[in-house]
Tab-separated table of N, CA and C in Angstrom:
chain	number	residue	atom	x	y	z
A	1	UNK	N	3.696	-10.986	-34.119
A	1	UNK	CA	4.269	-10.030	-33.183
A	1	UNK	C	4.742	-8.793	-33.931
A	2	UNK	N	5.651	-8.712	-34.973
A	2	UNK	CA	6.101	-7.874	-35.992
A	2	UNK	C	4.819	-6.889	-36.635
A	3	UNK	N	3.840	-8.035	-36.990
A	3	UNK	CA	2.576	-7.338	-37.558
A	3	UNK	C	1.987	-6.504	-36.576
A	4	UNK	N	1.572	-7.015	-35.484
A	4	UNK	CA	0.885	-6.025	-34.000
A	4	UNK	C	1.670	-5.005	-34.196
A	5	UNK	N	2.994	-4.854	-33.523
A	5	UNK	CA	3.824	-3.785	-33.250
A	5	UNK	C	3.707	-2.967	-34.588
A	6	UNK	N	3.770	-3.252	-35.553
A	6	UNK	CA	3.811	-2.420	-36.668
A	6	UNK	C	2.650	-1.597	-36.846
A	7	UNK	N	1.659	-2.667	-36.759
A	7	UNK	CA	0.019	-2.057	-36.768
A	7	UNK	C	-0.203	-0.503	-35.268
A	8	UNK	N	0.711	-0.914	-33.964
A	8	UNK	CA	0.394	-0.046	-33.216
A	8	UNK	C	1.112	0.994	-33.019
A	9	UNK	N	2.249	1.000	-34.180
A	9	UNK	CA	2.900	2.491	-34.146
A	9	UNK	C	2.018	2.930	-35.596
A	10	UNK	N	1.104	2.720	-36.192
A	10	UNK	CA	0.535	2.957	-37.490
A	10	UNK	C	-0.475	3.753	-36.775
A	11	UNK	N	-0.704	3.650	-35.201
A	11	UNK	CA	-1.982	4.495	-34.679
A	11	UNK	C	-1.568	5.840	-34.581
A	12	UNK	N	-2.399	6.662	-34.861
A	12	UNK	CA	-1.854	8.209	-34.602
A	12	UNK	C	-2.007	8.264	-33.179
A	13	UNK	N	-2.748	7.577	-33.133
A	13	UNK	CA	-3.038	7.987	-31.488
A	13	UNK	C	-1.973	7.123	-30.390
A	14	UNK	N	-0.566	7.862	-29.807
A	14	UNK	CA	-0.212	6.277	-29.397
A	14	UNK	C	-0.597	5.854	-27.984
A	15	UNK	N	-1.304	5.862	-27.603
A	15	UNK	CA	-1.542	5.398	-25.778
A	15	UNK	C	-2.934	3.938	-26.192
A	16	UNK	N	-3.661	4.394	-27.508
A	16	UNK	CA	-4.509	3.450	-28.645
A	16	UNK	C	-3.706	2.842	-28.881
A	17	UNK	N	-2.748	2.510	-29.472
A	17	UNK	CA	-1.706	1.681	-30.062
A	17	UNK	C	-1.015	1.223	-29.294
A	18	UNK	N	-0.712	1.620	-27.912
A	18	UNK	CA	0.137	1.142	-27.058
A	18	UNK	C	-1.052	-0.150	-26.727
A	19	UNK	N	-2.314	0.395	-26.057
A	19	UNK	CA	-3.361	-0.427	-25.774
A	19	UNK	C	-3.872	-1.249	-26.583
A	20	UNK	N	-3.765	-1.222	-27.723
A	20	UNK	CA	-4.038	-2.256	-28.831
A	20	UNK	C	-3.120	-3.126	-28.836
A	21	UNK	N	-1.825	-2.960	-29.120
A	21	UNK	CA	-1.006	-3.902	-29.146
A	21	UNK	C	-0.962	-4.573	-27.562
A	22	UNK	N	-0.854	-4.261	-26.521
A	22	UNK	CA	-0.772	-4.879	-25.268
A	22	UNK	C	-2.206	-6.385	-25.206
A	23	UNK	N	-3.462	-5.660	-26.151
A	23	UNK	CA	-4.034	-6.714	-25.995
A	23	UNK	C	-3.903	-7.305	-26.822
A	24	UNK	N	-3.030	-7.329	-27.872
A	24	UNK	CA	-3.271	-8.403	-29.465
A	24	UNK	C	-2.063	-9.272	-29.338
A	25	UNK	N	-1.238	-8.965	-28.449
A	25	UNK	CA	-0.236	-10.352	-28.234
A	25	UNK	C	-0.976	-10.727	-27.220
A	26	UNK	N	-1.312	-10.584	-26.357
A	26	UNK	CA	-2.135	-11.059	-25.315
A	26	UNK	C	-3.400	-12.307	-25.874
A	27	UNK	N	-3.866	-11.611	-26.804
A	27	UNK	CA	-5.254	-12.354	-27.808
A	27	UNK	C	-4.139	-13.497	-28.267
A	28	UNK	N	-2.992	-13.370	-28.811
A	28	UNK	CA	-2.212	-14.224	-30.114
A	28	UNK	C	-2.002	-15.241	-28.662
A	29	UNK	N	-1.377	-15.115	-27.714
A	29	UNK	CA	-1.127	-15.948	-26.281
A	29	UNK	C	-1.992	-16.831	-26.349
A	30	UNK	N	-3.634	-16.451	-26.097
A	30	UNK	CA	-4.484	-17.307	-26.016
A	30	UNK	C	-5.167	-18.033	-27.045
A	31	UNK	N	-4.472	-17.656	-28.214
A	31	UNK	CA	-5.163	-18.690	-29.220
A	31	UNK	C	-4.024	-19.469	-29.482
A	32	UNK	N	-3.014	-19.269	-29.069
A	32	UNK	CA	-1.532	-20.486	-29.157
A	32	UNK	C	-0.716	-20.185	-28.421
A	33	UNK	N	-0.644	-21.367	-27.369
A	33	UNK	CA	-0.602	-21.542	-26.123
A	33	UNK	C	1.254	-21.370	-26.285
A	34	UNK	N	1.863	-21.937	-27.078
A	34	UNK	CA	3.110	-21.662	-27.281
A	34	UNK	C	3.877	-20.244	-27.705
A	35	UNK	N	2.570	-19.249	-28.206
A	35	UNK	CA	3.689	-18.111	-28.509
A	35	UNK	C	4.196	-17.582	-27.553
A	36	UNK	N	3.838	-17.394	-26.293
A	36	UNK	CA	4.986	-16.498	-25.199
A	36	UNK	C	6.105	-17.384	-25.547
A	37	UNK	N	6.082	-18.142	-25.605
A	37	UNK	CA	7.537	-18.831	-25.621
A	37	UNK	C	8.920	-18.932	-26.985
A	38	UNK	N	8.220	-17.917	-27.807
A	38	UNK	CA	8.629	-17.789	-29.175
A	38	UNK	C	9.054	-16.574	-28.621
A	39	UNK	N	8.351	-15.855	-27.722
A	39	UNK	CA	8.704	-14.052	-27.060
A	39	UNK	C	9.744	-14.542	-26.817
A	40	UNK	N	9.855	-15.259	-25.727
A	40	UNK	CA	10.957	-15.148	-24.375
A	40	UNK	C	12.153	-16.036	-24.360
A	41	UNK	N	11.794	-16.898	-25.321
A	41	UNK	CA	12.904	-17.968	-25.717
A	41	UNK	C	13.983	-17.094	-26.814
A	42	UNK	N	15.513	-17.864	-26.673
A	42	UNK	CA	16.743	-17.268	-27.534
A	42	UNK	C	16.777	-18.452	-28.866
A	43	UNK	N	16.834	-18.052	-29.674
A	43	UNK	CA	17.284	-18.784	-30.902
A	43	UNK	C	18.385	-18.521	-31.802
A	44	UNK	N	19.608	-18.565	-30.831
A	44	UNK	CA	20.766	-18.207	-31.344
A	44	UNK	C	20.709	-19.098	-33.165
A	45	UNK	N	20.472	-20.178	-33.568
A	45	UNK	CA	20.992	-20.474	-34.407
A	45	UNK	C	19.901	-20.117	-35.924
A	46	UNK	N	18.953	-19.272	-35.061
A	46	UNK	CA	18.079	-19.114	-36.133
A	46	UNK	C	18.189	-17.529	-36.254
A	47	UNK	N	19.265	-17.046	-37.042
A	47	UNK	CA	19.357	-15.790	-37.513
A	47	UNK	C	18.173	-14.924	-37.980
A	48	UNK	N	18.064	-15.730	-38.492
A	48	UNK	CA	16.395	-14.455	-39.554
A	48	UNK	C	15.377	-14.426	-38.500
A	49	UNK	N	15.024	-15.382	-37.557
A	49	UNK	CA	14.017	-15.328	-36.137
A	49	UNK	C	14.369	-14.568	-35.475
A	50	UNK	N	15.932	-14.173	-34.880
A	50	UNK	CA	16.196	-13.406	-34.091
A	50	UNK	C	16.286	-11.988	-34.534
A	51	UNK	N	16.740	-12.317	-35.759
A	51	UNK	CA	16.758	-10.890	-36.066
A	51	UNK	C	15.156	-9.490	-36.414
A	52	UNK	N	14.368	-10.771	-36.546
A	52	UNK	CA	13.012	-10.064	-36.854
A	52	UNK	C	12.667	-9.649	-35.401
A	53	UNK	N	12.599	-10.825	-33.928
A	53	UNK	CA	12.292	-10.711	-32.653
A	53	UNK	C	13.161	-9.085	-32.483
A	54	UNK	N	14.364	-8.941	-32.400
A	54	UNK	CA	14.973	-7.722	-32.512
A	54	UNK	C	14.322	-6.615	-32.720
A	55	UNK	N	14.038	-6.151	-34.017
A	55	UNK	CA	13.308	-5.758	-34.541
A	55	UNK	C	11.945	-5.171	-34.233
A	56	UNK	N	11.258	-6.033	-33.829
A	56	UNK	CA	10.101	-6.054	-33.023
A	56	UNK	C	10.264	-5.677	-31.638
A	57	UNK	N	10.974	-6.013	-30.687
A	57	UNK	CA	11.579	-5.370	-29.583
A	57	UNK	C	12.219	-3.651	-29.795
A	58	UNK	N	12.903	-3.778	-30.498
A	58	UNK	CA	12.929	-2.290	-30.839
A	58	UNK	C	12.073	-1.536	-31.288
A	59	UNK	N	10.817	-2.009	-32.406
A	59	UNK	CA	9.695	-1.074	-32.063
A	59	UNK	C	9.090	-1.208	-31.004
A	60	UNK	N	8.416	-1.944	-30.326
A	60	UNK	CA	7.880	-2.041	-28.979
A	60	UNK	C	8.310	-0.607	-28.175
A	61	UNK	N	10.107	-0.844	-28.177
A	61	UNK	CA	10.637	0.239	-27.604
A	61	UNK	C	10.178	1.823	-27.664
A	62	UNK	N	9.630	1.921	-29.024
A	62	UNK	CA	9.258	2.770	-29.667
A	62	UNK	C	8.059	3.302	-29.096
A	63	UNK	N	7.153	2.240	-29.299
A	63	UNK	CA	5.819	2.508	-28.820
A	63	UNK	C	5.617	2.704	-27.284
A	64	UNK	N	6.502	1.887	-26.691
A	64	UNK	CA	6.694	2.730	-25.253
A	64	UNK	C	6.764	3.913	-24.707
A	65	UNK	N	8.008	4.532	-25.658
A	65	UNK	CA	8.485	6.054	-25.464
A	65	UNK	C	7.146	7.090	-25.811
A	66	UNK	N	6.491	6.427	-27.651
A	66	UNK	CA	5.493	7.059	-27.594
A	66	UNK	C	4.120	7.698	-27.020
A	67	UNK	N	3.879	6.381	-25.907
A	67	UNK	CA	2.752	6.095	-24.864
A	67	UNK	C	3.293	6.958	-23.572
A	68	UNK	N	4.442	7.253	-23.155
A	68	UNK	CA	5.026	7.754	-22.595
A	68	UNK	C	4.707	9.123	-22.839
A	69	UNK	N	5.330	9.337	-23.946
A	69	UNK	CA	5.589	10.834	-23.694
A	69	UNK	C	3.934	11.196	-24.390
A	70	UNK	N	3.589	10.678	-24.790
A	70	UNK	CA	1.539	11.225	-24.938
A	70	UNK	C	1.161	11.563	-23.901
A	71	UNK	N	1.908	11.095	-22.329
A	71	UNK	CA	1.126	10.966	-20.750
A	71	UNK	C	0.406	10.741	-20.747
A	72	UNK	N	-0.333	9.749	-21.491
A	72	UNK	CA	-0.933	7.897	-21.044
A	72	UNK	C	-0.259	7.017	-20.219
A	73	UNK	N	1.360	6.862	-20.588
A	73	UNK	CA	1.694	5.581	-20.333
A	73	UNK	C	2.522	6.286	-19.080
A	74	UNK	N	2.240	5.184	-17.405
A	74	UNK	CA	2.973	5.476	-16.382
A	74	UNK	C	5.099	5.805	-17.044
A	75	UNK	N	5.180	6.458	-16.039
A	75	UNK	CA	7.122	6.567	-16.324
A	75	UNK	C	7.023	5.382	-15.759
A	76	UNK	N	7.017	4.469	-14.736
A	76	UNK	CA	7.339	3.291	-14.558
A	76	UNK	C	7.484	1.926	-15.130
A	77	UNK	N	6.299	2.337	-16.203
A	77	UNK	CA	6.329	0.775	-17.051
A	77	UNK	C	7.693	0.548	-17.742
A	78	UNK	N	8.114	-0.750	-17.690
A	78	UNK	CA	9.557	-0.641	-18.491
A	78	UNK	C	9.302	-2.430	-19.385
A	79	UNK	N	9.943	-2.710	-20.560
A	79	UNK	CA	9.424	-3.844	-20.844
A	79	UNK	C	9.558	-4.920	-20.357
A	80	UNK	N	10.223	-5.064	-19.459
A	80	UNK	CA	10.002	-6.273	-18.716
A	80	UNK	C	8.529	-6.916	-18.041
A	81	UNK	N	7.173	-5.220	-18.335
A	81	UNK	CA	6.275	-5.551	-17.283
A	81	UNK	C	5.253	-6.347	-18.428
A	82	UNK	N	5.569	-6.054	-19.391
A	82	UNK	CA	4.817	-7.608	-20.836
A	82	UNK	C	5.155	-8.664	-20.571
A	83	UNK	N	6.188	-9.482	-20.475
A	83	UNK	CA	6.867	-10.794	-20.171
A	83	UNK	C	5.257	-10.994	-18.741
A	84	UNK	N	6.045	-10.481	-17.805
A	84	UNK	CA	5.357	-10.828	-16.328
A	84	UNK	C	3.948	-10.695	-16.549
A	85	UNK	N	3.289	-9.883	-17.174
A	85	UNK	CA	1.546	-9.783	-18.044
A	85	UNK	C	1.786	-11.439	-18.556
A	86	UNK	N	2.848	-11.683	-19.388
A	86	UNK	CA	2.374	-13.005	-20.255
A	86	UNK	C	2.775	-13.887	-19.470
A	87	UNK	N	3.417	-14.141	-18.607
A	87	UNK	CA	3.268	-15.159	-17.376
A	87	UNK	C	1.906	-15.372	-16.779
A	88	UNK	N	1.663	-14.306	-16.074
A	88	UNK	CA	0.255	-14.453	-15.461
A	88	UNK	C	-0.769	-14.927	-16.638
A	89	UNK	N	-0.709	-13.648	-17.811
A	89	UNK	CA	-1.762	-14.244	-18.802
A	89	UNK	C	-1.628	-16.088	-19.075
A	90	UNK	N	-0.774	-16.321	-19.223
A	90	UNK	CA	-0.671	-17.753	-19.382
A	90	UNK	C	-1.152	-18.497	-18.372
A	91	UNK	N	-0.965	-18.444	-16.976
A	91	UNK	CA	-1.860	-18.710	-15.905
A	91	UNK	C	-3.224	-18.794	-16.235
A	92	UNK	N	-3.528	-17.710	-16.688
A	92	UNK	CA	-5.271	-17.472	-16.406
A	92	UNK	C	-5.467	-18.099	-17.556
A	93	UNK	N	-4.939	-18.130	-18.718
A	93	UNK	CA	-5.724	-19.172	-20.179
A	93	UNK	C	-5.628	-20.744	-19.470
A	94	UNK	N	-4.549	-21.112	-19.166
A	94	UNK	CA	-4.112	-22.313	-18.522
A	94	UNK	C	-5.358	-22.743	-17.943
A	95	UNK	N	-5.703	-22.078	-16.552
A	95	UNK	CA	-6.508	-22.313	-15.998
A	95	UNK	C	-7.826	-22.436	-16.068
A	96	UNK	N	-8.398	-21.019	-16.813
A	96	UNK	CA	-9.560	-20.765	-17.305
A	96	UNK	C	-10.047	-22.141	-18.211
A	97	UNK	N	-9.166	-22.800	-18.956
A	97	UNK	CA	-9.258	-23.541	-20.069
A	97	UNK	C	-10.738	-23.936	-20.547
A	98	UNK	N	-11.645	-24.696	-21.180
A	98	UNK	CA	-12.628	-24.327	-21.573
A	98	UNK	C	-13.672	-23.892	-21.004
A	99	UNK	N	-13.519	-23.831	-19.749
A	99	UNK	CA	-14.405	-23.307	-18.573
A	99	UNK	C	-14.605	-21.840	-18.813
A	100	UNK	N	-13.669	-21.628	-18.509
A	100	UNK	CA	-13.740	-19.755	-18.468
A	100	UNK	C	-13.042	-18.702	-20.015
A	101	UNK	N	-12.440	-19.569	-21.019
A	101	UNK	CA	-12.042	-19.184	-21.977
A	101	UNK	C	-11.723	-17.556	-22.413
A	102	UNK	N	-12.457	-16.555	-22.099
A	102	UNK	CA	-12.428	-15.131	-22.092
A	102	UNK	C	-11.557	-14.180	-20.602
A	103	UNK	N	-11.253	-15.463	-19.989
A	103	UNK	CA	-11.157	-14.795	-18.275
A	103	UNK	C	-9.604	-13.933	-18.725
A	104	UNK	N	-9.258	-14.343	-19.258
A	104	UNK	CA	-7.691	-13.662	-19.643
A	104	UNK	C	-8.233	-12.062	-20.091
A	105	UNK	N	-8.970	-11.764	-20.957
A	105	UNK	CA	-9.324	-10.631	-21.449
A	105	UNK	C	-9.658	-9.472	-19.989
A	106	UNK	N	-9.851	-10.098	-18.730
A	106	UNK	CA	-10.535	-9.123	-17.582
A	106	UNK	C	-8.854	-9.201	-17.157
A	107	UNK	N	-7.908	-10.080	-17.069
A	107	UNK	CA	-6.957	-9.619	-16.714
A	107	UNK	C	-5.785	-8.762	-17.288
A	108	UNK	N	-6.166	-8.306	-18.444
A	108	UNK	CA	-5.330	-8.221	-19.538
A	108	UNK	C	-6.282	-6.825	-19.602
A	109	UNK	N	-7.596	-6.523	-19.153
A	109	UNK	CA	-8.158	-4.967	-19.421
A	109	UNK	C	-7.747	-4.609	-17.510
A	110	UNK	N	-7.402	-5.285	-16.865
A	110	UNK	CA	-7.231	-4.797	-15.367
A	110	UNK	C	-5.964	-4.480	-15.580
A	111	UNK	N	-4.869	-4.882	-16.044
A	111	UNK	CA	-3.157	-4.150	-16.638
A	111	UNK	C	-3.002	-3.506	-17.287
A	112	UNK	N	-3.602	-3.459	-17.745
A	112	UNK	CA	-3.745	-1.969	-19.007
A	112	UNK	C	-4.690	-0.504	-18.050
A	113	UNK	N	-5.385	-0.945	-16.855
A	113	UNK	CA	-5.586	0.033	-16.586
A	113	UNK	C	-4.528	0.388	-15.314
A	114	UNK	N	-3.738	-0.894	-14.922
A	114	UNK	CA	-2.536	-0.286	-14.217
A	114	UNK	C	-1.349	0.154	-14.788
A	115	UNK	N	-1.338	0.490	-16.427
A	115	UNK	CA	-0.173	0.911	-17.182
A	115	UNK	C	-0.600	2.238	-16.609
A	116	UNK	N	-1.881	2.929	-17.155
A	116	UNK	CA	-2.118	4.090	-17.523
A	116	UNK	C	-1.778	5.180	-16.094
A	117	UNK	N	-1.413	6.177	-17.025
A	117	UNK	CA	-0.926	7.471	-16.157
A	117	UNK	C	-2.115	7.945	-15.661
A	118	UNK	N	-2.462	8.549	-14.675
A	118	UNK	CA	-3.422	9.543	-14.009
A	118	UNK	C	-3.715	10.186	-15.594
A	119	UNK	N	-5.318	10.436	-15.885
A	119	UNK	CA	-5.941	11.172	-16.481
A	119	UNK	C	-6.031	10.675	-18.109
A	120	UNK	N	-5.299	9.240	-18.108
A	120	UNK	CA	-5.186	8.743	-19.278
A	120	UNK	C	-6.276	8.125	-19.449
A	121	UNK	N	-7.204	7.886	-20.891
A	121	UNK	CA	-8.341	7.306	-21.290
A	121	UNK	C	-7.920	5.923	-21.101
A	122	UNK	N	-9.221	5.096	-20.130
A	122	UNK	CA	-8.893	4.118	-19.886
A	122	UNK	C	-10.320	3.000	-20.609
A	123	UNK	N	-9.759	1.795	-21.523
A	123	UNK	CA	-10.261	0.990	-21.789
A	123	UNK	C	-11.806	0.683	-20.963
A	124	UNK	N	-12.820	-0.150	-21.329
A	124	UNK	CA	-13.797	-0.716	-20.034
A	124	UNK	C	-13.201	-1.652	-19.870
A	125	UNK	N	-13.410	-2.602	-18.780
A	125	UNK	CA	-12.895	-4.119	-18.769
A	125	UNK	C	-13.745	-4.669	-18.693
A	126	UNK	N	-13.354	-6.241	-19.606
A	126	UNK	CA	-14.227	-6.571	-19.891
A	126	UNK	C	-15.367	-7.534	-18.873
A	127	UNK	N	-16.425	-7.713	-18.996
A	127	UNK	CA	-17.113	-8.708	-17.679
A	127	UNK	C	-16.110	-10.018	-17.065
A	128	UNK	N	-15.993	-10.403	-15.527
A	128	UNK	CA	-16.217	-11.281	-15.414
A	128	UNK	C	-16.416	-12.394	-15.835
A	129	UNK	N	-15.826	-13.914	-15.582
A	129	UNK	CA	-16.759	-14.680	-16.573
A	129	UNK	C	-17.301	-15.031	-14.985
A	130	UNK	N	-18.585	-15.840	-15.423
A	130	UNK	CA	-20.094	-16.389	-14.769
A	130	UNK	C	-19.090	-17.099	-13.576
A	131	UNK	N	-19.388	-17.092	-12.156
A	131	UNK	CA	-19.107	-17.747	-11.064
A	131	UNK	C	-19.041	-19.020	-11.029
A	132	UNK	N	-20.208	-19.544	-11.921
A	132	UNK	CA	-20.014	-21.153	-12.317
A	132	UNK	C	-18.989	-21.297	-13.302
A	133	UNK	N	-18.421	-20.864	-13.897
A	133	UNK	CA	-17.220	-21.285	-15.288
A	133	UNK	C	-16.374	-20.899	-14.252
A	134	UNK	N	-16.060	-20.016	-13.009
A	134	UNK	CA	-14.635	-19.934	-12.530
A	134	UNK	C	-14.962	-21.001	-11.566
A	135	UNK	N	-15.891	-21.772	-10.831
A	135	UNK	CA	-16.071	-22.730	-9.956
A	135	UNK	C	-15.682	-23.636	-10.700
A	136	UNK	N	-16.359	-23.902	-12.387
A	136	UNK	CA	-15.784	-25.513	-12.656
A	136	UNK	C	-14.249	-24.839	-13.051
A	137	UNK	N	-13.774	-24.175	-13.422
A	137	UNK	CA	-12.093	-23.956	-13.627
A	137	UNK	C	-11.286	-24.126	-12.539
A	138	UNK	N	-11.781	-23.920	-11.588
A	138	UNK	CA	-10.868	-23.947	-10.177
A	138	UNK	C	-11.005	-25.395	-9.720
A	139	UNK	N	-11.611	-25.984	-9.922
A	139	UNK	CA	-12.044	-27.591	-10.176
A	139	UNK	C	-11.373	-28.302	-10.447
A	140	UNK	N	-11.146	-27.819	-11.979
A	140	UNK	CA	-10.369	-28.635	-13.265
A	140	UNK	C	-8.857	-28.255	-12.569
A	141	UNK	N	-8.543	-27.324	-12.265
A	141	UNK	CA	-7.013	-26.909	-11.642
A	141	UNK	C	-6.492	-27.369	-10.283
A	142	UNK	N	-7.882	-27.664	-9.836
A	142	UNK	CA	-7.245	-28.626	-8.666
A	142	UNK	C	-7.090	-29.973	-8.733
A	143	UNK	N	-8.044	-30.482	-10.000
A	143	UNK	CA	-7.523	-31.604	-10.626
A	143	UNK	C	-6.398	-31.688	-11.214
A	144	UNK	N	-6.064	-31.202	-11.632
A	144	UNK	CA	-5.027	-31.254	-12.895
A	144	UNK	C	-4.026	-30.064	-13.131
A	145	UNK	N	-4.122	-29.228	-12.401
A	145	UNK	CA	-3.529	-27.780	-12.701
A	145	UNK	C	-1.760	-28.365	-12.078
A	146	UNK	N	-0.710	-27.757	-12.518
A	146	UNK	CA	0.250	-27.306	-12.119
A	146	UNK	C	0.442	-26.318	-10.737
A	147	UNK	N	0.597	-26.970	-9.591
A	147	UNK	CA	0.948	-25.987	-8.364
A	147	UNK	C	0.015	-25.509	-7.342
A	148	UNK	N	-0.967	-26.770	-8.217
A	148	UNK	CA	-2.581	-26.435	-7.505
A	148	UNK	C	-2.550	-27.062	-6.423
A	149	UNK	N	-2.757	-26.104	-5.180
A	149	UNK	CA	-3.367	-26.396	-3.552
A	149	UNK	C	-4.132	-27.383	-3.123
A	150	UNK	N	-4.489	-28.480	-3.150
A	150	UNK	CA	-5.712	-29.291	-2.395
A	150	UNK	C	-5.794	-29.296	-0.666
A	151	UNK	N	-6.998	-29.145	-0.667
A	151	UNK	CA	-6.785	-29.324	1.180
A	151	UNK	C	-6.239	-30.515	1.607
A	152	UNK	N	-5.797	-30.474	2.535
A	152	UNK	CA	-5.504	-31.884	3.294
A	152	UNK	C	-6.553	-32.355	4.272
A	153	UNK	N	-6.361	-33.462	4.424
A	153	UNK	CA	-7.484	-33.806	5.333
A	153	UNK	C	-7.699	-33.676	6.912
A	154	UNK	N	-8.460	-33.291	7.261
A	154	UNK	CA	-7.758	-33.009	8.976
A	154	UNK	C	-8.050	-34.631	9.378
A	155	UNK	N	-7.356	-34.279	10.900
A	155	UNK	CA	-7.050	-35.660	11.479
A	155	UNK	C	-8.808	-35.432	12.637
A	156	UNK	N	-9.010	-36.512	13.386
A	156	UNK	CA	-10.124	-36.448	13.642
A	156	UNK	C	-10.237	-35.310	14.964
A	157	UNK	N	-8.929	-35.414	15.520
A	157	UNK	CA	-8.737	-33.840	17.081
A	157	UNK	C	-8.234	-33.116	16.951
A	158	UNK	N	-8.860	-32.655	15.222
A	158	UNK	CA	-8.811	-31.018	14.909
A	158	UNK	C	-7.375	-30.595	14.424
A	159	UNK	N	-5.993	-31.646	14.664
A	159	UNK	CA	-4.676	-30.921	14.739
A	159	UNK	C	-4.286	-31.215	13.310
């Protein structure tokens, strides 16, 4: 996290760096399923953790203002809207799981094009995955998913 943020105020360009870093914790999310929770979790008794997380939050801060005032980055984004990205992102890896494996990357280039300000260079996003990898994922999640919907069965007079 320290390394990203560092790497994306190192961009001259910052609305690039804002967008780089938005997807490289995003990437770090989906290759270990536990780091949002290293984000968002408190570790009062682990001084040197918190104090680096700090740290890193305060550049973030940085790179915000920078993306900002380039007029790339909407005035609205505020950091709370990363957390709620890594909620959902966690959803879609969750779900996607070896079925759809990349599906996080289309949601993660579809928020990045709702950061951006009117007239700001916007990323491509990336494909879709194949209709069959989101059919067997939606599958596997109604098997097994957390919060997942199954139909019920109707009764035989329709009610």
């Amino acid at each position: 996290y320290a390394g990203a943020v560092a790497e994306a105020l190192a961009d001259p360009d910052p609305w690039h760096g804002f967008t780089g870093y938005i997807h490289a914790v995003c990437a770090m999310q989906a290759a270990d399923r536990g780091f949002a929770d290293v984000l968002t979790m408190s570790f009062p008794t682990a001084k040197a953790l918190e104090a680096r997380r700090t740290e890193s939050y305060n550049a973030f801060l940085e790179l915000i203002a920078r993306a900002r005032n380039s007029g790339h980055l909407r005035e609205d984004f505020v950091p709370e809207d990363l957390v709620i990205l890594q909620m959902a992102n966690a959803g879609v890896i969750a779900a996607g799981g070896d079925s759809a494996p990349d599906a996080w990357r289309r949601l993660v280039g579809h928020m990045i094009r709702s950061y951006a300000a009117p007239g700001a260079p916007i990323p491509a996003v990336p494909a879709a995955p194949a209709p069959t990898a989101l059919y067997r994922a939606m599958v596997r999640l109604a098997r097994t998913g957390p919060g997942s919907v199954q139909a019920e069965p109707s009764s035989a007079d329709g009610t």
